[in-house]
Tab-separated table of C-alpha atoms in Angstrom:
chain	number	residue	atom	x	y	z
A	1339	UNK	CA	32.772	-4.582	0.955
A	1340	UNK	CA	30.125	-7.258	0.365
A	1341	UNK	CA	26.586	-7.165	1.720
A	1342	UNK	CA	23.530	-9.410	1.495
A	1343	UNK	CA	20.617	-6.995	1.939
A	1344	UNK	CA	19.934	-3.275	2.110
A	1345	UNK	CA	19.824	-3.599	5.904
A	1346	UNK	CA	23.125	-5.464	5.992
A	1347	UNK	CA	24.732	-2.751	3.869
A	1348	UNK	CA	23.300	-0.014	6.077
A	1349	UNK	CA	24.629	-1.656	9.242
A	1350	UNK	CA	28.078	-1.889	7.625
A	1351	UNK	CA	28.020	1.792	6.635
A	1352	UNK	CA	27.701	1.013	2.933
A	1353	UNK	CA	25.678	3.402	0.743
A	1354	UNK	CA	23.969	1.355	-1.980
A	1355	UNK	CA	22.761	2.636	-5.338
A	1356	UNK	CA	19.198	2.100	-4.147
A	1357	UNK	CA	19.864	4.301	-1.120
A	1358	UNK	CA	21.260	7.050	-3.350
A	1359	UNK	CA	18.131	6.977	-5.541
A	1360	UNK	CA	15.746	7.055	-2.577
A	1361	UNK	CA	17.653	9.829	-0.794
A	1362	UNK	CA	17.513	11.980	-3.924
A	1363	UNK	CA	13.775	11.362	-4.451
A	1364	UNK	CA	12.946	12.164	-0.841
A	1365	UNK	CA	15.339	15.051	-0.261
A	1366	UNK	CA	16.686	13.193	2.779
A	1367	UNK	CA	20.276	13.261	3.970
A	1368	UNK	CA	21.731	9.938	2.871
A	1369	UNK	CA	23.380	9.247	6.222
A	1370	UNK	CA	20.035	9.689	7.992
A	1371	UNK	CA	18.442	7.342	5.457
A	1372	UNK	CA	21.179	4.725	5.926
A	1373	UNK	CA	20.889	4.947	9.712
A	1374	UNK	CA	17.105	4.434	9.655
A	1375	UNK	CA	17.468	1.442	7.312
A	1376	UNK	CA	20.003	-0.044	9.733
A	1377	UNK	CA	17.522	0.488	12.572
A	1378	UNK	CA	14.644	-1.076	10.596
A	1379	UNK	CA	12.619	2.152	10.550
A	1380	UNK	CA	12.923	2.443	6.748
A	1381	UNK	CA	12.901	-0.338	4.158
A	1382	UNK	CA	13.864	-0.320	0.497
A	1383	UNK	CA	12.164	-3.395	-1.006
A	1384	UNK	CA	14.514	-4.308	-3.856
A	1385	UNK	CA	14.837	-7.947	-4.897
A	1386	UNK	CA	18.186	-8.651	-6.552
A	1387	UNK	CA	16.320	-10.219	-9.492
A	1388	UNK	CA	13.988	-7.248	-10.135
A	1389	UNK	CA	16.059	-5.552	-12.835
A	1390	UNK	CA	13.434	-3.000	-13.954
A	1391	UNK	CA	12.908	-1.615	-10.431
A	1392	UNK	CA	12.987	2.111	-9.694
A	1393	UNK	CA	13.553	1.858	-5.920
A	1394	UNK	CA	11.349	3.490	-3.301
A	1395	UNK	CA	11.748	3.803	0.436
A	1396	UNK	CA	8.993	3.162	2.960
A	1397	UNK	CA	9.187	4.421	6.510
A	1398	UNK	CA	9.972	7.199	8.924
A	1399	UNK	CA	10.348	10.675	7.417
A	1400	UNK	CA	9.535	9.568	3.849
A	1401	UNK	CA	6.544	10.282	1.623
A	1402	UNK	CA	3.564	8.030	2.298
A	1403	UNK	CA	3.583	5.345	-0.391
A	1404	UNK	CA	0.593	3.574	-1.946
A	1405	UNK	CA	0.022	0.043	-3.177
A	1406	UNK	CA	-2.374	-1.300	-5.812
A	1407	UNK	CA	-3.747	-4.863	-5.621
A	1408	UNK	CA	-4.123	-6.782	-8.883
A	1409	UNK	CA	-4.124	-10.393	-10.021
A	1410	UNK	CA	-6.009	-13.199	-11.707
A	1411	UNK	CA	-8.665	-15.359	-10.037
A	1412	UNK	CA	-10.698	-18.405	-11.067
A	1413	UNK	CA	-13.804	-16.304	-11.720
A	1414	UNK	CA	-11.888	-13.614	-13.644
A	1415	UNK	CA	-9.032	-15.383	-15.387
A	1416	UNK	CA	-7.674	-12.958	-17.991
A	1417	UNK	CA	-3.950	-12.250	-17.878
A	1418	UNK	CA	-4.015	-9.608	-20.606
A	1419	UNK	CA	-6.815	-7.660	-18.913
A	1420	UNK	CA	-4.887	-7.650	-15.635
A	1421	UNK	CA	-1.769	-6.459	-17.446
A	1422	UNK	CA	-3.821	-3.548	-18.821
A	1423	UNK	CA	-4.577	-2.630	-15.223
A	1424	UNK	CA	-0.858	-2.831	-14.459
A	1425	UNK	CA	-0.117	-0.352	-17.241
A	1426	UNK	CA	-2.842	1.956	-15.937
A	1427	UNK	CA	-1.481	1.783	-12.389
A	1428	UNK	CA	2.037	2.567	-13.591
A	1429	UNK	CA	0.753	5.591	-15.523
A	1430	UNK	CA	-0.462	6.942	-12.166
A	1431	UNK	CA	3.037	6.423	-10.741
A	1432	UNK	CA	2.018	4.100	-7.924
A	1433	UNK	CA	4.963	2.964	-5.857
A	1434	UNK	CA	3.893	-0.672	-5.424
A	1435	UNK	CA	1.764	-3.360	-7.032
A	1436	UNK	CA	0.714	-6.507	-5.204
A	1437	UNK	CA	-0.032	-9.561	-7.320
A	1438	UNK	CA	-2.791	-11.422	-5.484
A	1439	UNK	CA	-3.220	-14.062	-8.200
A	1440	UNK	CA	-4.773	-17.253	-6.890
A	1441	UNK	CA	-5.512	-19.398	-9.940
A	1442	UNK	CA	-3.950	-20.743	-13.114
A	1443	UNK	CA	-0.649	-19.660	-14.610
A	1444	UNK	CA	0.313	-17.338	-11.796
A	1445	UNK	CA	4.026	-17.535	-12.551
A	1446	UNK	CA	3.496	-16.311	-16.119
A	1447	UNK	CA	1.610	-13.258	-14.876
A	1448	UNK	CA	4.050	-12.669	-12.012
A	1449	UNK	CA	7.192	-12.805	-14.158
A	1450	UNK	CA	5.705	-10.534	-16.821
A	1451	UNK	CA	4.685	-8.116	-14.077
A	1452	UNK	CA	8.194	-8.056	-12.576
A	1453	UNK	CA	9.789	-7.584	-16.000
A	1454	UNK	CA	7.629	-4.587	-16.937
A	1455	UNK	CA	7.267	-2.827	-13.604
A	1456	UNK	CA	9.509	-0.086	-12.197
A	1457	UNK	CA	7.229	-0.168	-9.123
A	1458	UNK	CA	8.050	-2.606	-6.347
A	1459	UNK	CA	6.141	-5.887	-6.527
A	1460	UNK	CA	4.578	-7.790	-3.657
A	1461	UNK	CA	2.837	-11.163	-3.470
A	1462	UNK	CA	1.082	-13.450	-0.977
A	1463	UNK	CA	2.627	-16.888	-1.643
A	1464	UNK	CA	-0.061	-18.853	0.212
A	1465	UNK	CA	-2.659	-17.657	-2.339
A	1466	UNK	CA	-0.647	-19.459	-4.975
A	1467	UNK	CA	-0.023	-22.725	-3.120
A	1468	UNK	CA	-3.263	-24.582	-3.833
A	1469	UNK	CA	-3.093	-23.974	-7.580
A	1470	UNK	CA	0.681	-24.399	-7.761
A	1471	UNK	CA	0.538	-27.932	-6.388
A	1472	UNK	CA	-3.016	-28.779	-7.535
A	1473	UNK	CA	-3.659	-30.013	-4.010
A	1474	UNK	CA	-6.325	-29.344	-1.449
A	1475	UNK	CA	-5.171	-27.032	1.333
A	1476	UNK	CA	-4.997	-29.770	3.993
A	1477	UNK	CA	-2.607	-31.872	1.907
A	1478	UNK	CA	0.035	-29.193	1.305
A	1479	UNK	CA	3.145	-29.760	3.416
A	1480	UNK	CA	5.083	-27.168	5.387
A	1481	UNK	CA	8.033	-27.538	3.003
A	1482	UNK	CA	5.764	-26.956	0.020
A	1483	UNK	CA	4.519	-23.669	1.497
A	1484	UNK	CA	8.127	-22.516	1.885
A	1485	UNK	CA	8.972	-23.670	-1.643
A	1486	UNK	CA	6.248	-21.421	-3.072
A	1487	UNK	CA	7.709	-18.463	-1.158
A	1488	UNK	CA	11.110	-19.372	-2.584
A	1489	UNK	CA	9.702	-19.463	-6.121
A	1490	UNK	CA	8.196	-15.968	-5.709
A	1491	UNK	CA	11.509	-14.652	-4.386
A	1492	UNK	CA	13.370	-16.254	-7.265
A	1493	UNK	CA	10.909	-14.624	-9.700
A	1494	UNK	CA	11.985	-11.205	-8.417
A	1495	UNK	CA	9.201	-9.991	-6.117
A	1496	UNK	CA	10.364	-7.297	-3.709
A	1497	UNK	CA	8.169	-8.081	-0.709
A	1498	UNK	CA	6.032	-11.033	0.353
A	1499	UNK	CA	3.124	-11.067	2.755
A	1500	UNK	CA	3.564	-13.891	5.245
A	1501	UNK	CA	1.019	-14.569	7.986
A	1502	UNK	CA	3.498	-15.886	10.552
A	1503	UNK	CA	1.842	-14.262	13.582
A	1504	UNK	CA	-1.232	-16.516	13.625
A	1505	UNK	CA	0.539	-19.298	15.534
A	1506	UNK	CA	-1.113	-21.775	17.880
A	1507	UNK	CA	-0.772	-19.359	20.771
A	1508	UNK	CA	-2.589	-16.612	18.834
A	1509	UNK	CA	-5.180	-19.133	17.658
A	1510	UNK	CA	-6.038	-19.993	21.264
A	1511	UNK	CA	-6.586	-16.307	22.056
A	1512	UNK	CA	-8.849	-16.074	18.988
A	1513	UNK	CA	-10.890	-19.077	20.135
A	1514	UNK	CA	-11.382	-17.637	23.615
A	1515	UNK	CA	-12.408	-14.226	22.296
A	1516	UNK	CA	-15.074	-14.814	19.665
A	1517	UNK	CA	-15.558	-12.211	16.964
A	1518	UNK	CA	-18.456	-11.018	14.878
A	1519	UNK	CA	-16.487	-11.614	11.674
A	1520	UNK	CA	-13.988	-14.317	12.704
A	1521	UNK	CA	-10.766	-14.184	10.583
A	1522	UNK	CA	-11.331	-12.079	7.450
A	1523	UNK	CA	-7.782	-12.079	6.094
A	1524	UNK	CA	-7.785	-14.494	3.154
A	1525	UNK	CA	-4.230	-15.652	3.851
A	1526	UNK	CA	-4.837	-15.724	7.578
A	1527	UNK	CA	-7.977	-17.825	7.220
A	1528	UNK	CA	-6.127	-20.323	5.006
A	1529	UNK	CA	-3.308	-20.676	7.523
A	1530	UNK	CA	-5.738	-21.028	10.431
A	1531	UNK	CA	-7.721	-23.655	8.521
A	1532	UNK	CA	-4.535	-25.593	7.665
A	1533	UNK	CA	-3.479	-25.552	11.330
A	1534	UNK	CA	-6.875	-26.794	12.490
A	1535	UNK	CA	-7.179	-29.482	9.799
A	1536	UNK	CA	-3.700	-30.853	10.474
A	1537	UNK	CA	-3.396	-30.089	14.198
A	1538	UNK	CA	-0.012	-28.526	13.429
A	1539	UNK	CA	1.801	-25.267	14.061
A	1540	UNK	CA	1.756	-22.513	11.418
A	1541	UNK	CA	4.566	-23.607	9.040
A	1542	UNK	CA	5.704	-20.020	8.466
A	1543	UNK	CA	6.111	-19.591	12.223
A	1544	UNK	CA	7.626	-23.011	12.890
A	1545	UNK	CA	10.124	-22.711	10.028
A	1546	UNK	CA	10.643	-18.969	10.237
A	1547	UNK	CA	14.433	-19.293	10.078
A	1548	UNK	CA	14.160	-21.107	6.730
A	1549	UNK	CA	11.915	-18.307	5.490
A	1550	UNK	CA	14.546	-15.778	6.555
A	1551	UNK	CA	17.147	-17.753	4.569
A	1552	UNK	CA	15.056	-17.145	1.446
A	1553	UNK	CA	14.527	-13.454	2.162
A	1554	UNK	CA	18.198	-12.875	2.916
A	1555	UNK	CA	19.330	-14.637	-0.266
A	1556	UNK	CA	17.247	-12.443	-2.606
A	1557	UNK	CA	16.850	-9.381	-0.340
A	1558	UNK	CA	13.091	-9.813	-0.159
A	1559	UNK	CA	11.350	-7.599	2.384
A	1560	UNK	CA	9.043	-9.457	4.758
A	1561	UNK	CA	5.613	-7.892	4.990
A	1562	UNK	CA	4.347	-9.582	8.132
A	1563	UNK	CA	0.645	-10.031	7.491
A	1564	UNK	CA	-2.172	-9.272	9.896
A	1565	UNK	CA	-4.132	-12.519	9.848
A	1566	UNK	CA	-6.246	-11.204	12.727
A	1567	UNK	CA	-7.010	-7.822	11.243
A	1568	UNK	CA	-10.599	-6.748	12.001
A	1569	UNK	CA	-13.170	-7.149	9.242
A	1570	UNK	CA	-15.651	-4.917	11.022
A	1571	UNK	CA	-15.312	-1.965	13.347
A	1572	UNK	CA	-16.936	-4.194	15.980
A	1573	UNK	CA	-13.816	-6.409	16.064
A	1574	UNK	CA	-11.162	-3.658	15.938
A	1575	UNK	CA	-8.363	-3.462	18.495
A	1576	UNK	CA	-9.423	-6.691	20.187
A	1577	UNK	CA	-7.416	-9.390	21.964
A	1578	UNK	CA	-6.688	-11.418	18.806
A	1579	UNK	CA	-5.394	-8.432	16.867
A	1580	UNK	CA	-3.140	-7.248	19.698
A	1581	UNK	CA	-1.864	-10.743	20.504
A	1582	UNK	CA	-0.825	-11.246	16.887
A	1583	UNK	CA	0.872	-7.841	16.866
A	1584	UNK	CA	2.940	-8.879	19.887
A	1585	UNK	CA	4.089	-11.993	18.023
A	1586	UNK	CA	4.909	-9.907	14.945
A	1587	UNK	CA	7.085	-7.660	17.102
A	1588	UNK	CA	9.116	-10.687	18.206
A	1589	UNK	CA	9.395	-11.932	14.616
A	1590	UNK	CA	10.554	-8.486	13.511
A	1591	UNK	CA	13.532	-8.593	15.867
A	1592	UNK	CA	14.432	-12.087	14.673
A	1593	UNK	CA	14.370	-10.890	11.064
A	1594	UNK	CA	16.539	-7.871	11.835
A	1595	UNK	CA	19.123	-10.156	13.444
A	1596	UNK	CA	19.391	-11.762	9.987
A	1597	UNK	CA	19.423	-8.353	8.213
A	1598	UNK	CA	16.027	-9.047	6.632
A	1599	UNK	CA	13.908	-5.939	6.121
A	1600	UNK	CA	10.408	-5.939	7.650
A	1601	UNK	CA	7.102	-4.121	7.241
A	1602	UNK	CA	4.102	-4.757	9.485
A	1603	UNK	CA	0.627	-4.984	7.967
A	1604	UNK	CA	-2.305	-3.464	9.824
A	1605	UNK	CA	-6.066	-3.177	9.951
A	1606	UNK	CA	-8.561	-3.396	8.380
A	1607	UNK	CA	-11.845	-1.923	9.637
A	1608	UNK	CA	-11.293	0.571	12.469
A	1609	UNK	CA	-13.466	3.357	13.855
A	1610	UNK	CA	-11.932	6.812	13.447
A	1611	UNK	CA	-11.331	7.303	17.158
A	1612	UNK	CA	-9.201	4.109	17.369
A	1613	UNK	CA	-6.892	4.709	14.408
A	1614	UNK	CA	-4.285	6.837	16.187
A	1615	UNK	CA	-4.007	4.257	18.967
A	1616	UNK	CA	-3.565	1.442	16.432
A	1617	UNK	CA	-0.612	3.225	14.819
A	1618	UNK	CA	0.942	3.971	18.209
A	1619	UNK	CA	0.583	0.345	19.351
A	1620	UNK	CA	2.148	-1.002	16.138
A	1621	UNK	CA	5.100	1.359	16.313
A	1622	UNK	CA	5.606	0.458	19.992
A	1623	UNK	CA	5.206	-3.317	19.803
A	1624	UNK	CA	7.043	-3.665	16.479
A	1625	UNK	CA	9.948	-1.384	17.374
A	1626	UNK	CA	9.324	1.343	14.803
A	1627	UNK	CA	9.054	-0.960	11.781
A	1628	UNK	CA	7.191	0.626	8.822
A	1629	UNK	CA	3.421	0.238	9.068
A	1630	UNK	CA	1.456	-0.868	5.992
A	1631	UNK	CA	-2.319	-0.470	6.368
A	1632	UNK	CA	-5.354	-1.568	4.356
A	1633	UNK	CA	-7.476	1.552	4.639
A	1634	UNK	CA	-8.346	1.521	7.487
A	1635	UNK	CA	-12.036	1.429	6.518
A	1636	UNK	CA	-13.844	3.623	9.044
A	1637	UNK	CA	-17.418	2.358	8.634
A	1638	UNK	CA	-18.933	-0.905	7.414
A	1639	UNK	CA	-22.060	0.468	5.690
A	1640	UNK	CA	-20.745	1.794	2.359
A	1641	UNK	CA	-20.239	-0.992	-0.207
A	1642	UNK	CA	-19.602	0.708	-3.524
A	1643	UNK	CA	-17.926	3.633	-1.756
A	1644	UNK	CA	-15.177	1.945	0.229
A	1645	UNK	CA	-12.506	3.905	-1.650
A	1646	UNK	CA	-13.913	6.849	0.348
A	1647	UNK	CA	-14.247	5.059	3.707
A	1648	UNK	CA	-10.656	3.828	3.365
A	1649	UNK	CA	-9.244	7.180	2.199
A	1650	UNK	CA	-10.638	8.792	5.339
A	1651	UNK	CA	-8.967	6.146	7.497
A	1652	UNK	CA	-5.773	6.144	5.453
A	1653	UNK	CA	-5.308	9.892	5.829
A	1654	UNK	CA	-5.774	9.661	9.596
A	1655	UNK	CA	-3.495	6.622	9.926
A	1656	UNK	CA	-0.700	8.093	7.807
A	1657	UNK	CA	-0.895	11.497	9.496
A	1658	UNK	CA	-0.303	9.638	12.762
A	1659	UNK	CA	2.691	7.695	11.462
A	1660	UNK	CA	1.559	4.904	9.106
A	1661	UNK	CA	3.979	4.696	6.182
A	1662	UNK	CA	2.295	2.735	3.392
A	1663	UNK	CA	-1.351	2.672	2.274
A	1664	UNK	CA	-2.921	-0.226	0.407
A	1665	UNK	CA	-5.586	1.164	-1.879
A	1666	UNK	CA	-9.219	0.139	-1.661
A	1667	UNK	CA	-11.543	0.441	-4.651
A	1668	UNK	CA	-15.322	1.001	-4.941
A	1669	UNK	CA	-15.552	-2.722	-5.709
A	1670	UNK	CA	-14.235	-3.781	-2.277
A	1671	UNK	CA	-16.441	-6.524	-0.724
A	1672	UNK	CA	-18.357	-6.815	-4.032
A	1673	UNK	CA	-16.234	-8.081	-6.954
A	1674	UNK	CA	-12.858	-7.962	-8.686
A	1675	UNK	CA	-12.209	-4.299	-9.540
A	1676	UNK	CA	-12.173	-3.179	-13.168
A	1677	UNK	CA	-9.978	-0.487	-14.711
A	1678	UNK	CA	-12.216	2.397	-13.631
A	1679	UNK	CA	-12.525	1.011	-10.093
A	1680	UNK	CA	-8.750	0.795	-9.929
A	1681	UNK	CA	-8.365	4.407	-11.038
A	1682	UNK	CA	-10.838	5.669	-8.426
A	1683	UNK	CA	-9.070	3.654	-5.734
A	1684	UNK	CA	-5.665	5.011	-6.738
A	1685	UNK	CA	-6.812	8.639	-6.764
A	1686	UNK	CA	-8.583	8.356	-3.409
A	1687	UNK	CA	-5.522	6.741	-1.826
A	1688	UNK	CA	-3.098	9.251	-3.353
A	1689	UNK	CA	-5.212	12.078	-1.920
A	1690	UNK	CA	-5.096	10.422	1.515
A	1691	UNK	CA	-1.326	9.935	1.296
A	1692	UNK	CA	-0.714	13.534	0.240
A	1693	UNK	CA	-2.993	14.931	2.929
A	1694	UNK	CA	-1.033	12.937	5.496
A	1695	UNK	CA	2.302	14.118	4.093
A	1696	UNK	CA	1.196	17.714	4.671
A	1697	UNK	CA	0.439	16.851	8.312
A	1698	UNK	CA	3.790	15.059	8.657
A	1699	UNK	CA	5.679	18.054	7.163
A	1700	UNK	CA	7.221	15.923	4.444
A	1701	UNK	CA	9.523	18.169	2.360
A	1702	UNK	CA	7.729	19.579	-0.686
A	1703	UNK	CA	4.236	18.386	0.258
A	1704	UNK	CA	2.822	21.825	1.100
A	1705	UNK	CA	4.519	23.397	-1.927
A	1706	UNK	CA	2.220	21.507	-4.307
A	1707	UNK	CA	-0.824	22.985	-2.546
A	1708	UNK	CA	0.785	26.437	-2.500
A	1709	UNK	CA	1.274	26.336	-6.274
A	1710	UNK	CA	-2.345	25.245	-6.794
A	1711	UNK	CA	-3.671	28.048	-4.587
A	1712	UNK	CA	-1.520	30.551	-6.435
A	1713	UNK	CA	-2.828	29.318	-9.793
A	1714	UNK	CA	-6.428	29.619	-8.534
A	1715	UNK	CA	-5.912	33.181	-7.361
A	1716	UNK	CA	-4.419	34.026	-10.756
A	1717	UNK	CA	-7.273	32.204	-12.533
A	1718	UNK	CA	-4.617	30.253	-14.426
A	1719	UNK	CA	-6.706	27.320	-15.546
A	1720	UNK	CA	-3.953	25.567	-17.493
A	1721	UNK	CA	-1.664	25.518	-14.489
A	1722	UNK	CA	-4.523	24.319	-12.280
A	1723	UNK	CA	-5.047	21.395	-14.656
A	1724	UNK	CA	-1.337	20.583	-14.710
A	1725	UNK	CA	-1.201	20.547	-10.918
A	1726	UNK	CA	-4.334	18.413	-10.502
A	1727	UNK	CA	-3.948	14.927	-9.056
A	1728	UNK	CA	-6.293	13.763	-11.857
A	1729	UNK	CA	-5.689	16.172	-14.742
A	1730	UNK	CA	-7.979	14.350	-17.174
A	1731	UNK	CA	-11.004	14.627	-14.896
A	1732	UNK	CA	-10.362	18.281	-14.071
A	1733	UNK	CA	-10.145	19.188	-17.755
A	1734	UNK	CA	-13.251	17.156	-18.575
A	1735	UNK	CA	-15.364	18.816	-15.875
A	1736	UNK	CA	-14.328	22.278	-17.046
A	1737	UNK	CA	-15.096	21.411	-20.666
A	1738	UNK	CA	-18.513	19.915	-19.849
A	1739	UNK	CA	-19.822	23.218	-18.465
A	1740	UNK	CA	-18.334	26.244	-20.242
A	1741	UNK	CA	-18.767	29.664	-18.560
A	1742	UNK	CA	-19.682	32.885	-20.346
A	1743	UNK	CA	-16.428	34.452	-19.118
A	1744	UNK	CA	-13.162	32.516	-19.233
A	1745	UNK	CA	-11.983	34.028	-15.920
A	1746	UNK	CA	-14.758	32.243	-13.991
A	1747	UNK	CA	-16.629	28.950	-13.889
A	1748	UNK	CA	-20.332	28.135	-14.173
A	1749	UNK	CA	-20.685	27.861	-10.399
A	1750	UNK	CA	-20.147	31.562	-9.620
A	1751	UNK	CA	-19.826	33.296	-12.970
A	1752	UNK	CA	-19.033	37.001	-12.523
A	1753	UNK	CA	-19.557	36.630	-8.760
A	1754	UNK	CA	-16.317	34.638	-8.627
A	1755	UNK	CA	-14.445	35.709	-5.495
A	1756	UNK	CA	-11.027	35.223	-7.092
A	1757	UNK	CA	-11.982	37.337	-10.130
A	1758	UNK	CA	-13.561	40.132	-8.116
A	1759	UNK	CA	-10.905	40.315	-5.414
A	1760	UNK	CA	-8.203	40.528	-8.080
A	1761	UNK	CA	-10.024	43.545	-9.533
A	1762	UNK	CA	-10.709	45.247	-6.191
A	1763	UNK	CA	-7.142	44.743	-4.981
A	1764	UNK	CA	-5.982	46.571	-8.128
A	1765	UNK	CA	-8.448	49.417	-7.545
A	1766	UNK	CA	-10.734	48.401	-10.392
A	1767	UNK	CA	-14.532	48.465	-10.542
A	1768	UNK	CA	-16.611	45.282	-10.470
A	1769	UNK	CA	-19.453	44.924	-12.983
A	1770	UNK	CA	-21.594	41.891	-12.193
A	1771	UNK	CA	-24.776	42.801	-14.070
A	1772	UNK	CA	-23.124	44.693	-16.955
A	1773	UNK	CA	-20.183	44.175	-19.239
A	1774	UNK	CA	-16.831	45.285	-17.863
A	1775	UNK	CA	-15.655	48.808	-18.643
């Protein structure tokens, strides 16, 4: 039986190879997985032209996935340096890489990325449009915007961020409800500017059916972008954000009618006490579609530490049902991240995702922590290193400060609770001031 997309196959009762791989990775019954894909609650972004892909699922009942943003810009145009970051990200087994390239030979970087990456690849086609056509934003036509999306799909990207929810109706709500930080989404601001400069409707909204034709042809997952995401906690959960989310819910249903898979992108900067409500609203208004969040960043005052502010928000969001976390690095709001920034962002986001998976009772999540606790009680340093989310750093810290006794560390020495309780529980004496008997 033929099928066009993973969703089409799922609706027809077909089990694809990608479904088999994801079900095995997740320990999920394959019929449950297929049913949730058919319902739109799980997506498997898998472009037909991405031959090196090792498929992953995103959505209800699956491990929380993480994404790394990379790409070349006018100020930092070095393809080889960005490809080094790609290799580093893949070594950390990230599930997704988004190419946010916005200058120069973007197709060269994008195609090399797709060829080398087993992780799913995402892009934001509007970033590429100005350079692709060598035109000012105002002069790009609606058809040309769609043609760039088609080129990215043809190149093999698995999901594309499209800001289709910032239509003229949403724009009017935005104008009536002024914000502290206006529209902070780069793609959203470009679309809004194009609409204002040309007095036209958002081309991705107006020609949404043509966009769905592209996605259906290559089985590209639509990541419906949050143009009105808040860029400060002051603007979170406001009229513009919610209005756009309502539009995205309608666009989700239209995509599902065409068997196009959909993720919904979310905020942004959100105070801790509003995160749970944001997840609930998205799941309600967008009919259970997987939720892909940037952070959320829980306070605006920590430039240089936003991998921490976002990990806090990401853990809370995912524990309440968000499915996919976009990493944030220490360089957020400051500059293009370097290799070390990327690593810190990945680790922080992986910690947030794992912490959420424990709360969501994802199969196997707690077992990792159980094995670490067991190794600590046994003072099995080698196993502790092997189980560490960042083994290199754990080993380095231990090596930098060597204890007198191998069964302790330089924090507690012979007062180590693990060491002493092991002895007491076996009926042995504890010598803290003297050598052991």
